[in-house]
DNA sequence: TTCCAGGTATTAC
DNA sequence: GTAATACATGGA
């Protein structure tokens, strides 16, 4: 049998697939042994791979007729060089960019992004991935890839999760996040929260809508505002970013969160959400090697 | 065993 | 107003 494959080459300079798909903004991508990645987005099963000299090879294996989401999802609609040029030129920011040059912000689907980050609180990234995979297998829809082979699961819709019992959600290992996910799914499924409407709002107004959900505070709201809606001024401050800011800009002092937020709003420019993702990934990479990125004076 | 993980909501000063 | 604490679960 033959497998219909839609394969396209995207010419793009300076795209770091590893950093982009492994930096904790999306959770359904898996690294392949050959250097590529495979996963699910927009209801499609796709594979991405770097293609020399400066490009990406993209295959959408199922359904093969849908390619329209790729450019936006991969973050190619933003002028990357222009974004980088707005970053502050201090040594810490330069080091963060150098450590993962070519990292892009994806533009994700709002519901999957919101649901994923509701499940993210006080969990390790590997645990978030595992939990999301269990949720997809339990409540998403199975879709075949070709006529044989494994297939994949879609991310469950708000309606699919809204009709799940809390006990069934807890079986996915979601812990105290299970009722939060269920309530958010109900709000969206019932039309009380229209995520598409948030696109038309100012960032602060959209944030107010999101934090009205139980289990969604400023950090998770900022992740959704940045990763799904593209509000570049949204600056999620989690334990890693807080650590990065304190160590790199405040000599390791115990600076309160409010002061960190004020500093970031003033220091990192109009694309500070993008800058934040470099700081986050930089900090995590160096921590994994148990080597601090910079000596604290 | 104890501690911590891309936080948040509640309660205590 | 700011500072502790509980919240589920699993891995280091």
mmCIF file of N, CA, C and O in Angstrom, chain A residues 120 161 186 226:
data_model
loop_
_atom_site.group_PDB
_atom_site.id
_atom_site.type_symbol
_atom_site.label_atom_id
_atom_site.label_comp_id
_atom_site.label_asym_id
_atom_site.label_seq_id
_atom_site.Cartn_x
_atom_site.Cartn_y
_atom_site.Cartn_z
ATOM 1 N N UNK A 120 -0.254 22.355 33.881
ATOM 2 C CA UNK A 120 1.200 22.500 34.023
ATOM 3 C C UNK A 120 1.656 22.901 35.419
ATOM 4 O O UNK A 120 2.837 22.732 35.733
ATOM 5 N N UNK A 161 -14.001 17.158 26.896
ATOM 6 C CA UNK A 161 -13.510 17.179 28.277
ATOM 7 C C UNK A 161 -14.609 17.584 29.254
ATOM 8 O O UNK A 161 -14.624 17.152 30.404
ATOM 9 N N UNK A 186 -15.947 23.246 30.508
ATOM 10 C CA UNK A 186 -17.383 23.578 30.539
ATOM 11 C C UNK A 186 -17.623 25.028 30.164
ATOM 12 O O UNK A 186 -18.560 25.344 29.426
ATOM 13 N N UNK A 226 0.572 34.660 25.330
ATOM 14 C CA UNK A 226 1.781 34.685 24.498
ATOM 15 C C UNK A 226 1.796 33.569 23.463
ATOM 16 O O UNK A 226 2.001 33.816 22.271
#
